[in-house]
């Protein structure tokens, strides 16, 4: 009921009521917008737009049709959905334009070369592991086995496999980090 009274005062141009209403609804507005938009920075921007719209259009609020919070959250949902649709449409326009121009959206040759170099680096780093570490890491990360399944396949205690994996991954991280 407090939000309704505040919103009616905001409709009359009451700045203090807007300040109080802002404090009351900004959290729920941002939460709703963030669930729809997902990007925190864009969510903040959309939430601010909604709260500004709440100030400008408070006179359109009709308490007979629902609560003030519902009205405000409806504004927020609509604005958030509009932002998502706009971003999606812009991405689709860029893709269509890239196709029309005959240029790929990314440099395919550069991507393939970079991927090849990364694979070679990983291979070299794997070669620096002990045979037991390499075997455990390969089974888990390339063949998709869980630590428990690796232990069963190698007939080793789970703790031994976990230690090998930890040590092997530490050495890989050092090797890959040093090369990057």
Short mmCIF file of N, CA and C in Angstrom, two decimals:
data_model
loop_
_atom_site.label_atom_id
_atom_site.label_comp_id
_atom_site.label_asym_id
_atom_site.label_seq_id
_atom_site.Cartn_x
_atom_site.Cartn_y
_atom_site.Cartn_z
N UNK A 1 0.83 -1.20 0.00
CA UNK A 1 0.00 0.00 0.00
C UNK A 1 0.87 1.26 0.00
N UNK A 2 2.04 1.18 0.63
CA UNK A 2 2.92 2.33 0.69
C UNK A 2 3.38 2.74 -0.71
N UNK A 3 3.69 1.75 -1.56
CA UNK A 3 4.15 2.04 -2.91
C UNK A 3 3.07 2.77 -3.71
N UNK A 4 1.81 2.40 -3.52
CA UNK A 4 0.73 3.05 -4.24
C UNK A 4 0.64 4.52 -3.86
N UNK A 5 0.71 4.80 -2.56
CA UNK A 5 0.64 6.18 -2.09
C UNK A 5 1.80 6.99 -2.64
N UNK A 6 3.00 6.39 -2.58
CA UNK A 6 4.18 7.09 -3.08
C UNK A 6 4.07 7.37 -4.57
N UNK A 7 3.60 6.37 -5.33
CA UNK A 7 3.50 6.54 -6.78
C UNK A 7 2.48 7.62 -7.13
N UNK A 8 1.39 7.70 -6.39
CA UNK A 8 0.41 8.75 -6.64
C UNK A 8 1.00 10.13 -6.33
N UNK A 9 1.84 10.20 -5.30
CA UNK A 9 2.51 11.48 -4.99
C UNK A 9 3.55 11.81 -6.07
N UNK A 10 4.23 10.77 -6.57
CA UNK A 10 5.20 10.98 -7.65
C UNK A 10 4.49 11.54 -8.87
N UNK A 11 3.29 11.04 -9.15
CA UNK A 11 2.51 11.53 -10.29
C UNK A 11 2.24 13.03 -10.16
N UNK A 12 2.19 13.50 -8.92
CA UNK A 12 1.98 14.93 -8.68
C UNK A 12 3.28 15.72 -8.67
N UNK A 13 4.40 15.07 -8.95
CA UNK A 13 5.68 15.76 -9.04
C UNK A 13 6.45 15.84 -7.73
N UNK A 14 6.09 15.02 -6.75
CA UNK A 14 6.75 15.05 -5.43
C UNK A 14 8.11 14.33 -5.51
N UNK A 15 9.19 15.12 -5.44
CA UNK A 15 10.55 14.57 -5.55
C UNK A 15 10.89 13.68 -4.36
N UNK A 16 10.44 14.05 -3.16
CA UNK A 16 10.73 13.24 -1.97
C UNK A 16 10.04 11.88 -2.07
N UNK A 17 8.83 11.88 -2.59
CA UNK A 17 8.12 10.61 -2.76
C UNK A 17 8.84 9.74 -3.77
N UNK A 18 9.37 10.36 -4.82
CA UNK A 18 10.13 9.59 -5.82
C UNK A 18 11.36 8.96 -5.18
N UNK A 19 12.04 9.74 -4.35
CA UNK A 19 13.24 9.23 -3.67
C UNK A 19 12.89 8.02 -2.80
N UNK A 20 11.79 8.13 -2.07
CA UNK A 20 11.36 7.01 -1.21
C UNK A 20 10.93 5.81 -2.05
N UNK A 21 10.19 6.07 -3.13
CA UNK A 21 9.73 4.98 -3.99
C UNK A 21 10.91 4.31 -4.68
N UNK A 22 11.86 5.12 -5.10
CA UNK A 22 13.09 4.59 -5.73
C UNK A 22 13.77 3.60 -4.79
N UNK A 23 13.93 3.99 -3.52
CA UNK A 23 14.56 3.12 -2.54
C UNK A 23 13.76 1.84 -2.31
N UNK A 24 12.47 1.94 -2.43
CA UNK A 24 11.60 0.79 -2.20
C UNK A 24 11.61 -0.21 -3.36
N UNK A 25 11.66 0.29 -4.59
CA UNK A 25 11.49 -0.61 -5.74
C UNK A 25 12.74 -0.85 -6.57
N UNK A 26 13.83 -0.12 -6.34
CA UNK A 26 15.00 -0.28 -7.20
C UNK A 26 15.59 -1.69 -7.13
N UNK A 27 15.59 -2.31 -5.96
CA UNK A 27 16.10 -3.68 -5.82
C UNK A 27 15.29 -4.69 -6.64
N UNK A 28 13.97 -4.74 -6.43
CA UNK A 28 13.17 -5.67 -7.23
C UNK A 28 13.24 -5.39 -8.74
N UNK A 29 13.31 -4.12 -9.12
CA UNK A 29 13.40 -3.77 -10.55
C UNK A 29 14.71 -4.31 -11.12
N UNK A 30 15.82 -4.04 -10.45
CA UNK A 30 17.11 -4.51 -10.94
C UNK A 30 17.15 -6.04 -10.99
N UNK A 31 16.62 -6.71 -9.97
CA UNK A 31 16.60 -8.18 -9.95
C UNK A 31 15.85 -8.76 -11.13
N UNK A 32 14.67 -8.19 -11.42
CA UNK A 32 13.88 -8.67 -12.56
C UNK A 32 14.61 -8.43 -13.87
N UNK A 33 15.14 -7.23 -14.03
CA UNK A 33 15.83 -6.88 -15.27
C UNK A 33 17.04 -7.78 -15.48
N UNK A 34 17.79 -8.03 -14.41
CA UNK A 34 19.00 -8.85 -14.52
C UNK A 34 18.66 -10.29 -14.91
N UNK A 35 17.53 -10.81 -14.42
CA UNK A 35 17.12 -12.17 -14.82
C UNK A 35 16.80 -12.24 -16.30
N UNK A 36 16.30 -11.16 -16.87
CA UNK A 36 15.94 -11.15 -18.29
C UNK A 36 17.14 -10.81 -19.17
N UNK A 37 17.86 -9.76 -18.82
CA UNK A 37 18.95 -9.25 -19.66
C UNK A 37 20.24 -10.05 -19.44
N UNK A 38 20.48 -10.48 -18.23
CA UNK A 38 21.65 -11.27 -17.82
C UNK A 38 22.93 -10.47 -17.65
N UNK A 39 23.24 -9.55 -18.52
CA UNK A 39 24.47 -8.76 -18.43
C UNK A 39 24.30 -7.70 -17.33
N UNK A 40 25.17 -7.73 -16.29
CA UNK A 40 25.00 -6.79 -15.17
C UNK A 40 25.05 -5.32 -15.58
N UNK A 41 25.99 -4.94 -16.45
CA UNK A 41 26.10 -3.53 -16.85
C UNK A 41 24.86 -3.08 -17.61
N UNK A 42 24.41 -3.90 -18.54
CA UNK A 42 23.20 -3.54 -19.29
C UNK A 42 21.98 -3.55 -18.38
N UNK A 43 21.97 -4.46 -17.40
CA UNK A 43 20.85 -4.53 -16.46
C UNK A 43 20.74 -3.24 -15.65
N UNK A 44 21.89 -2.72 -15.23
CA UNK A 44 21.89 -1.45 -14.49
C UNK A 44 21.32 -0.33 -15.35
N UNK A 45 21.73 -0.31 -16.60
CA UNK A 45 21.27 0.73 -17.52
C UNK A 45 19.75 0.64 -17.73
N UNK A 46 19.27 -0.58 -17.96
CA UNK A 46 17.83 -0.77 -18.19
C UNK A 46 17.05 -0.42 -16.92
N UNK A 47 17.55 -0.82 -15.76
CA UNK A 47 16.86 -0.51 -14.51
C UNK A 47 16.75 1.01 -14.33
N UNK A 48 17.81 1.74 -14.65
CA UNK A 48 17.76 3.21 -14.55
C UNK A 48 16.72 3.78 -15.51
N UNK A 49 16.67 3.22 -16.72
CA UNK A 49 15.68 3.68 -17.69
C UNK A 49 14.26 3.45 -17.16
N UNK A 50 14.05 2.29 -16.52
CA UNK A 50 12.73 1.96 -15.98
C UNK A 50 12.36 2.94 -14.86
N UNK A 51 13.30 3.22 -13.99
CA UNK A 51 13.00 4.12 -12.87
C UNK A 51 12.75 5.55 -13.36
N UNK A 52 13.44 5.95 -14.41
CA UNK A 52 13.18 7.25 -15.02
C UNK A 52 11.78 7.25 -15.67
N UNK A 53 11.47 6.16 -16.34
CA UNK A 53 10.14 6.04 -16.94
C UNK A 53 9.06 6.07 -15.86
N UNK A 54 9.34 5.45 -14.71
CA UNK A 54 8.39 5.46 -13.60
C UNK A 54 8.11 6.91 -13.18
N UNK A 55 9.13 7.74 -13.12
CA UNK A 55 8.97 9.16 -12.76
C UNK A 55 8.12 9.89 -13.81
N UNK A 56 8.46 9.65 -15.08
CA UNK A 56 7.79 10.38 -16.17
C UNK A 56 6.34 9.95 -16.38
N UNK A 57 6.06 8.66 -16.15
CA UNK A 57 4.72 8.17 -16.49
C UNK A 57 3.90 7.76 -15.27
N UNK A 58 4.28 8.24 -14.10
CA UNK A 58 3.55 7.88 -12.88
C UNK A 58 2.07 8.25 -12.97
N UNK A 59 1.75 9.27 -13.73
CA UNK A 59 0.36 9.69 -13.89
C UNK A 59 -0.51 8.65 -14.59
N UNK A 60 0.11 7.73 -15.31
CA UNK A 60 -0.66 6.69 -16.00
C UNK A 60 -1.02 5.51 -15.10
N UNK A 61 -0.45 5.48 -13.88
CA UNK A 61 -0.74 4.39 -12.95
C UNK A 61 -2.19 4.47 -12.49
N UNK A 62 -2.89 3.33 -12.58
CA UNK A 62 -4.29 3.25 -12.15
C UNK A 62 -4.37 2.24 -11.02
N UNK A 63 -4.57 2.71 -9.78
CA UNK A 63 -4.62 1.78 -8.64
C UNK A 63 -5.76 0.78 -8.73
N UNK A 64 -6.75 1.06 -9.55
CA UNK A 64 -7.87 0.13 -9.72
C UNK A 64 -7.50 -1.10 -10.54
N UNK A 65 -6.39 -1.03 -11.27
CA UNK A 65 -5.99 -2.14 -12.13
C UNK A 65 -4.91 -3.03 -11.51
N UNK A 66 -4.37 -2.65 -10.37
CA UNK A 66 -3.35 -3.47 -9.74
C UNK A 66 -2.46 -2.65 -8.84
N UNK A 67 -1.50 -3.34 -8.25
CA UNK A 67 -0.61 -2.67 -7.30
C UNK A 67 0.45 -1.85 -8.03
N UNK A 68 1.02 -0.92 -7.31
CA UNK A 68 2.08 -0.08 -7.87
C UNK A 68 3.30 -0.92 -8.23
N UNK A 69 3.65 -1.85 -7.35
CA UNK A 69 4.81 -2.68 -7.63
C UNK A 69 4.60 -3.51 -8.89
N UNK A 70 3.41 -4.05 -9.08
CA UNK A 70 3.12 -4.82 -10.30
C UNK A 70 3.25 -3.94 -11.53
N UNK A 71 2.75 -2.72 -11.45
CA UNK A 71 2.83 -1.79 -12.57
C UNK A 71 4.28 -1.48 -12.91
N UNK A 72 5.07 -1.21 -11.87
CA UNK A 72 6.49 -0.87 -12.07
C UNK A 72 7.25 -2.08 -12.63
N UNK A 73 6.99 -3.27 -12.08
CA UNK A 73 7.68 -4.46 -12.56
C UNK A 73 7.26 -4.82 -13.99
N UNK A 74 6.04 -4.47 -14.36
CA UNK A 74 5.61 -4.67 -15.75
C UNK A 74 6.41 -3.75 -16.67
N UNK A 75 6.59 -2.49 -16.24
CA UNK A 75 7.44 -1.57 -17.02
C UNK A 75 8.85 -2.16 -17.17
N UNK A 76 9.38 -2.69 -16.07
CA UNK A 76 10.73 -3.24 -16.07
C UNK A 76 10.83 -4.45 -17.00
N UNK A 77 9.86 -5.33 -16.93
CA UNK A 77 9.89 -6.53 -17.78
C UNK A 77 9.82 -6.16 -19.25
N UNK A 78 8.92 -5.26 -19.58
CA UNK A 78 8.81 -4.84 -20.99
C UNK A 78 10.09 -4.22 -21.50
N UNK A 79 10.69 -3.34 -20.70
CA UNK A 79 11.92 -2.67 -21.11
C UNK A 79 13.06 -3.68 -21.25
N UNK A 80 13.13 -4.64 -20.34
CA UNK A 80 14.20 -5.65 -20.40
C UNK A 80 14.04 -6.54 -21.63
N UNK A 81 12.82 -6.95 -21.91
CA UNK A 81 12.57 -7.78 -23.10
C UNK A 81 12.90 -6.99 -24.37
N UNK A 82 12.54 -5.72 -24.39
CA UNK A 82 12.89 -4.88 -25.54
C UNK A 82 14.40 -4.82 -25.74
N UNK A 83 15.16 -4.71 -24.65
CA UNK A 83 16.62 -4.64 -24.77
C UNK A 83 17.18 -5.94 -25.33
N UNK A 84 16.67 -7.07 -24.86
CA UNK A 84 17.15 -8.37 -25.35
C UNK A 84 16.83 -8.53 -26.83
N UNK A 85 15.61 -8.17 -27.21
CA UNK A 85 15.22 -8.27 -28.62
C UNK A 85 16.06 -7.36 -29.50
N UNK A 86 16.32 -6.16 -29.01
CA UNK A 86 17.13 -5.21 -29.77
C UNK A 86 18.55 -5.73 -29.97
N UNK A 87 19.14 -6.28 -28.92
CA UNK A 87 20.50 -6.83 -29.02
C UNK A 87 20.54 -8.01 -29.99
N UNK A 88 19.53 -8.86 -29.91
CA UNK A 88 19.47 -10.03 -30.80
C UNK A 88 19.32 -9.57 -32.25
N UNK A 89 18.46 -8.60 -32.48
CA UNK A 89 18.25 -8.10 -33.84
C UNK A 89 19.52 -7.46 -34.39
N UNK A 90 20.25 -6.74 -33.55
CA UNK A 90 21.49 -6.12 -34.00
C UNK A 90 22.51 -7.18 -34.39
N UNK A 91 22.61 -8.24 -33.60
CA UNK A 91 23.52 -9.34 -33.93
C UNK A 91 23.15 -10.02 -35.24
N UNK A 92 21.85 -10.22 -35.43
CA UNK A 92 21.40 -10.86 -36.67
C UNK A 92 21.67 -9.95 -37.88
N UNK A 93 21.49 -8.63 -37.70
CA UNK A 93 21.79 -7.69 -38.80
C UNK A 93 23.26 -7.75 -39.17
N UNK A 94 24.13 -7.78 -38.16
CA UNK A 94 25.57 -7.85 -38.42
C UNK A 94 25.93 -9.13 -39.16
N UNK A 95 25.33 -10.25 -38.77
CA UNK A 95 25.60 -11.52 -39.46
C UNK A 95 25.13 -11.46 -40.90
N UNK A 96 23.92 -10.94 -41.12
CA UNK A 96 23.41 -10.84 -42.49
C UNK A 96 24.30 -9.95 -43.35
N UNK A 97 24.74 -8.85 -42.78
CA UNK A 97 25.62 -7.93 -43.52
C UNK A 97 26.95 -8.59 -43.84
N UNK A 98 27.50 -9.35 -42.91
CA UNK A 98 28.76 -10.05 -43.16
C UNK A 98 28.59 -11.08 -44.27
N UNK A 99 27.47 -11.78 -44.26
CA UNK A 99 27.21 -12.76 -45.32
C UNK A 99 27.01 -12.08 -46.66
N UNK A 100 26.30 -10.96 -46.66
CA UNK A 100 26.03 -10.23 -47.89
C UNK A 100 27.34 -9.68 -48.47
N UNK A 101 28.23 -9.24 -47.60
CA UNK A 101 29.51 -8.69 -48.04
C UNK A 101 30.49 -9.78 -48.44
N UNK A 102 30.14 -11.03 -48.10
CA UNK A 102 31.00 -12.15 -48.47
C UNK A 102 32.20 -12.31 -47.57
N UNK A 103 32.20 -11.62 -46.44
CA UNK A 103 33.31 -11.77 -45.51
C UNK A 103 32.84 -12.55 -44.30
N UNK A 104 33.66 -13.46 -43.82
CA UNK A 104 33.26 -14.20 -42.62
C UNK A 104 33.23 -13.27 -41.42
N UNK A 105 32.44 -13.64 -40.42
CA UNK A 105 32.31 -12.83 -39.23
C UNK A 105 33.61 -12.83 -38.41
N UNK A 106 34.52 -13.72 -38.73
CA UNK A 106 35.81 -13.78 -38.05
C UNK A 106 36.85 -14.25 -39.05
N UNK A 107 38.09 -14.11 -38.72
CA UNK A 107 39.17 -14.52 -39.60
C UNK A 107 39.40 -16.02 -39.42
N UNK A 108 38.81 -16.80 -40.30
CA UNK A 108 38.83 -18.25 -40.18
C UNK A 108 40.26 -18.81 -40.24
N UNK A 109 41.09 -18.29 -41.09
CA UNK A 109 42.46 -18.78 -41.21
C UNK A 109 43.21 -18.52 -39.91
N UNK A 110 43.09 -17.33 -39.39
CA UNK A 110 43.77 -17.00 -38.13
C UNK A 110 43.28 -17.88 -37.00
N UNK A 111 41.98 -18.13 -36.95
CA UNK A 111 41.41 -19.00 -35.91
C UNK A 111 42.00 -20.41 -36.00
N UNK A 112 42.11 -20.94 -37.22
CA UNK A 112 42.63 -22.30 -37.40
C UNK A 112 44.10 -22.38 -37.03
N UNK A 113 44.87 -21.38 -37.41
CA UNK A 113 46.30 -21.36 -37.06
C UNK A 113 46.47 -21.28 -35.56
N UNK A 114 45.71 -20.40 -34.92
CA UNK A 114 45.80 -20.25 -33.47
C UNK A 114 45.41 -21.53 -32.76
N UNK A 115 44.35 -22.18 -33.21
CA UNK A 115 43.93 -23.45 -32.60
C UNK A 115 45.01 -24.51 -32.76
N UNK A 116 45.65 -24.56 -33.92
CA UNK A 116 46.73 -25.52 -34.15
C UNK A 116 47.91 -25.28 -33.23
N UNK A 117 48.26 -24.01 -33.06
CA UNK A 117 49.36 -23.66 -32.16
C UNK A 117 49.03 -24.04 -30.71
N UNK A 118 47.78 -23.79 -30.32
CA UNK A 118 47.37 -24.15 -28.96
C UNK A 118 47.42 -25.66 -28.76
N UNK A 119 46.96 -26.43 -29.74
CA UNK A 119 47.02 -27.90 -29.64
C UNK A 119 48.45 -28.37 -29.50
N UNK A 120 49.35 -27.78 -30.29
CA UNK A 120 50.76 -28.17 -30.23
C UNK A 120 51.36 -27.84 -28.87
N UNK A 121 51.03 -26.69 -28.33
CA UNK A 121 51.52 -26.30 -27.01
C UNK A 121 51.03 -27.27 -25.94
N UNK A 122 49.76 -27.63 -26.00
CA UNK A 122 49.20 -28.58 -25.02
C UNK A 122 49.91 -29.93 -25.16
N UNK A 123 50.15 -30.37 -26.40
CA UNK A 123 50.86 -31.64 -26.61
C UNK A 123 52.25 -31.60 -25.98
N UNK A 124 52.98 -30.51 -26.22
CA UNK A 124 54.32 -30.38 -25.65
C UNK A 124 54.28 -30.38 -24.12
N UNK A 125 53.31 -29.71 -23.56
CA UNK A 125 53.20 -29.66 -22.10
C UNK A 125 52.81 -31.03 -21.54
N UNK A 126 51.92 -31.73 -22.23
CA UNK A 126 51.56 -33.09 -21.79
C UNK A 126 52.78 -34.00 -21.81
N UNK A 127 53.65 -33.83 -22.79
CA UNK A 127 54.86 -34.65 -22.88
C UNK A 127 55.80 -34.42 -21.71
N UNK A 128 55.69 -33.29 -21.04
CA UNK A 128 56.55 -32.99 -19.89
C UNK A 128 56.07 -33.65 -18.61
N UNK A 129 54.84 -34.20 -18.63
CA UNK A 129 54.32 -34.88 -17.45
C UNK A 129 54.92 -36.28 -17.36
N UNK A 130 54.86 -36.86 -16.16
CA UNK A 130 55.28 -38.25 -16.04
C UNK A 130 54.25 -39.09 -16.80
N UNK A 131 54.62 -40.29 -17.14
CA UNK A 131 53.72 -41.17 -17.89
C UNK A 131 52.43 -41.41 -17.10
N UNK A 132 52.54 -41.57 -15.78
CA UNK A 132 51.36 -41.83 -14.95
C UNK A 132 50.45 -40.60 -14.88
N UNK A 133 51.05 -39.41 -14.77
CA UNK A 133 50.24 -38.19 -14.75
C UNK A 133 49.54 -37.99 -16.09
N UNK A 134 50.29 -38.17 -17.17
CA UNK A 134 49.75 -37.98 -18.52
C UNK A 134 48.58 -38.94 -18.76
N UNK A 135 48.75 -40.20 -18.33
CA UNK A 135 47.70 -41.20 -18.52
C UNK A 135 46.43 -40.79 -17.76
N UNK A 136 46.58 -40.35 -16.53
CA UNK A 136 45.42 -39.96 -15.73
C UNK A 136 44.72 -38.73 -16.31
N UNK A 137 45.52 -37.73 -16.69
CA UNK A 137 44.95 -36.50 -17.24
C UNK A 137 44.26 -36.80 -18.58
N UNK A 138 44.88 -37.60 -19.41
CA UNK A 138 44.30 -37.93 -20.71
C UNK A 138 42.97 -38.67 -20.56
N UNK A 139 42.94 -39.63 -19.64
CA UNK A 139 41.68 -40.37 -19.44
C UNK A 139 40.57 -39.44 -18.95
N UNK A 140 40.91 -38.51 -18.06
CA UNK A 140 39.88 -37.63 -17.50
C UNK A 140 39.45 -36.55 -18.48
N UNK A 141 40.41 -35.86 -19.10
CA UNK A 141 40.08 -34.67 -19.88
C UNK A 141 39.86 -34.93 -21.37
N UNK A 142 40.45 -35.98 -21.91
CA UNK A 142 40.24 -36.26 -23.33
C UNK A 142 39.21 -37.36 -23.54
N UNK A 143 39.19 -38.32 -22.62
CA UNK A 143 38.24 -39.42 -22.77
C UNK A 143 36.99 -39.23 -21.93
N UNK A 144 36.98 -38.24 -21.05
CA UNK A 144 35.77 -37.88 -20.31
C UNK A 144 35.46 -38.73 -19.10
N UNK A 145 36.43 -39.46 -18.57
CA UNK A 145 36.17 -40.28 -17.39
C UNK A 145 36.24 -39.45 -16.12
N UNK A 146 35.45 -39.85 -15.12
CA UNK A 146 35.52 -39.20 -13.81
C UNK A 146 36.76 -39.73 -13.09
N UNK A 147 37.14 -39.06 -12.03
CA UNK A 147 38.30 -39.52 -11.26
C UNK A 147 38.09 -40.97 -10.80
N UNK A 148 36.90 -41.27 -10.34
CA UNK A 148 36.60 -42.63 -9.87
C UNK A 148 36.74 -43.63 -11.02
N UNK A 149 36.25 -43.27 -12.20
CA UNK A 149 36.37 -44.18 -13.35
C UNK A 149 37.82 -44.34 -13.79
N UNK A 150 38.61 -43.27 -13.70
CA UNK A 150 40.04 -43.38 -14.02
C UNK A 150 40.70 -44.35 -13.04
N UNK A 151 40.37 -44.22 -11.75
CA UNK A 151 40.93 -45.12 -10.74
C UNK A 151 40.57 -46.56 -11.03
N UNK A 152 39.32 -46.81 -11.43
CA UNK A 152 38.89 -48.18 -11.75
C UNK A 152 39.62 -48.71 -12.98
N UNK A 153 39.75 -47.88 -14.03
CA UNK A 153 40.42 -48.32 -15.26
C UNK A 153 41.90 -48.63 -15.03
N UNK A 154 42.53 -47.88 -14.12
CA UNK A 154 43.95 -48.08 -13.86
C UNK A 154 44.22 -48.99 -12.67
N UNK A 155 43.14 -49.48 -12.05
CA UNK A 155 43.23 -50.34 -10.86
C UNK A 155 44.09 -49.69 -9.77
N UNK A 156 43.78 -48.44 -9.49
CA UNK A 156 44.51 -47.67 -8.47
C UNK A 156 43.52 -47.11 -7.46
N UNK A 157 44.01 -46.82 -6.25
CA UNK A 157 43.13 -46.16 -5.28
C UNK A 157 42.75 -44.76 -5.78
N UNK A 158 41.55 -44.32 -5.43
CA UNK A 158 41.06 -43.02 -5.86
C UNK A 158 41.99 -41.89 -5.40
N UNK A 159 42.49 -41.97 -4.19
CA UNK A 159 43.39 -40.94 -3.66
C UNK A 159 44.65 -40.80 -4.50
N UNK A 160 45.18 -41.92 -4.98
CA UNK A 160 46.38 -41.90 -5.82
C UNK A 160 46.09 -41.18 -7.13
N UNK A 161 44.95 -41.48 -7.72
CA UNK A 161 44.57 -40.84 -8.98
C UNK A 161 44.37 -39.34 -8.77
N UNK A 162 43.72 -38.96 -7.68
CA UNK A 162 43.51 -37.54 -7.40
C UNK A 162 44.84 -36.82 -7.23
N UNK A 163 45.79 -37.44 -6.57
CA UNK A 163 47.10 -36.82 -6.38
C UNK A 163 47.81 -36.67 -7.72
N UNK A 164 47.77 -37.71 -8.55
CA UNK A 164 48.39 -37.63 -9.88
C UNK A 164 47.76 -36.52 -10.71
N UNK A 165 46.44 -36.45 -10.65
CA UNK A 165 45.72 -35.43 -11.43
C UNK A 165 46.10 -34.04 -10.94
N UNK A 166 46.10 -33.84 -9.63
CA UNK A 166 46.44 -32.53 -9.08
C UNK A 166 47.85 -32.12 -9.49
N UNK A 167 48.80 -33.04 -9.31
CA UNK A 167 50.18 -32.73 -9.66
C UNK A 167 50.32 -32.51 -11.17
N UNK A 168 49.67 -33.34 -11.96
CA UNK A 168 49.75 -33.20 -13.42
C UNK A 168 49.13 -31.90 -13.89
N UNK A 169 47.98 -31.55 -13.34
CA UNK A 169 47.32 -30.30 -13.74
C UNK A 169 48.12 -29.08 -13.30
N UNK A 170 48.77 -29.17 -12.14
CA UNK A 170 49.62 -28.08 -11.69
C UNK A 170 50.78 -27.88 -12.66
N UNK A 171 51.41 -28.97 -13.08
CA UNK A 171 52.53 -28.86 -14.02
C UNK A 171 52.05 -28.34 -15.38
N UNK A 172 50.87 -28.79 -15.82
CA UNK A 172 50.31 -28.30 -17.08
C UNK A 172 50.05 -26.79 -16.99
N UNK A 173 49.45 -26.36 -15.90
CA UNK A 173 49.14 -24.95 -15.72
C UNK A 173 50.41 -24.12 -15.76
N UNK A 174 51.47 -24.61 -15.10
CA UNK A 174 52.74 -23.89 -15.10
C UNK A 174 53.32 -23.83 -16.51
N UNK A 175 53.27 -24.95 -17.22
CA UNK A 175 53.82 -25.01 -18.58
C UNK A 175 53.02 -24.10 -19.51
N UNK A 176 51.71 -24.19 -19.45
CA UNK A 176 50.88 -23.37 -20.35
C UNK A 176 50.94 -21.89 -19.97
N UNK A 177 51.00 -21.62 -18.69
CA UNK A 177 51.08 -20.23 -18.23
C UNK A 177 52.40 -19.61 -18.59
N UNK A 178 53.46 -20.39 -18.53
CA UNK A 178 54.79 -19.88 -18.87
C UNK A 178 54.95 -19.62 -20.35
N UNK A 179 54.18 -20.35 -21.16
CA UNK A 179 54.28 -20.20 -22.62
C UNK A 179 53.38 -19.10 -23.14
N UNK A 180 52.38 -18.73 -22.34
CA UNK A 180 51.40 -17.74 -22.80
C UNK A 180 51.89 -16.34 -22.73
#
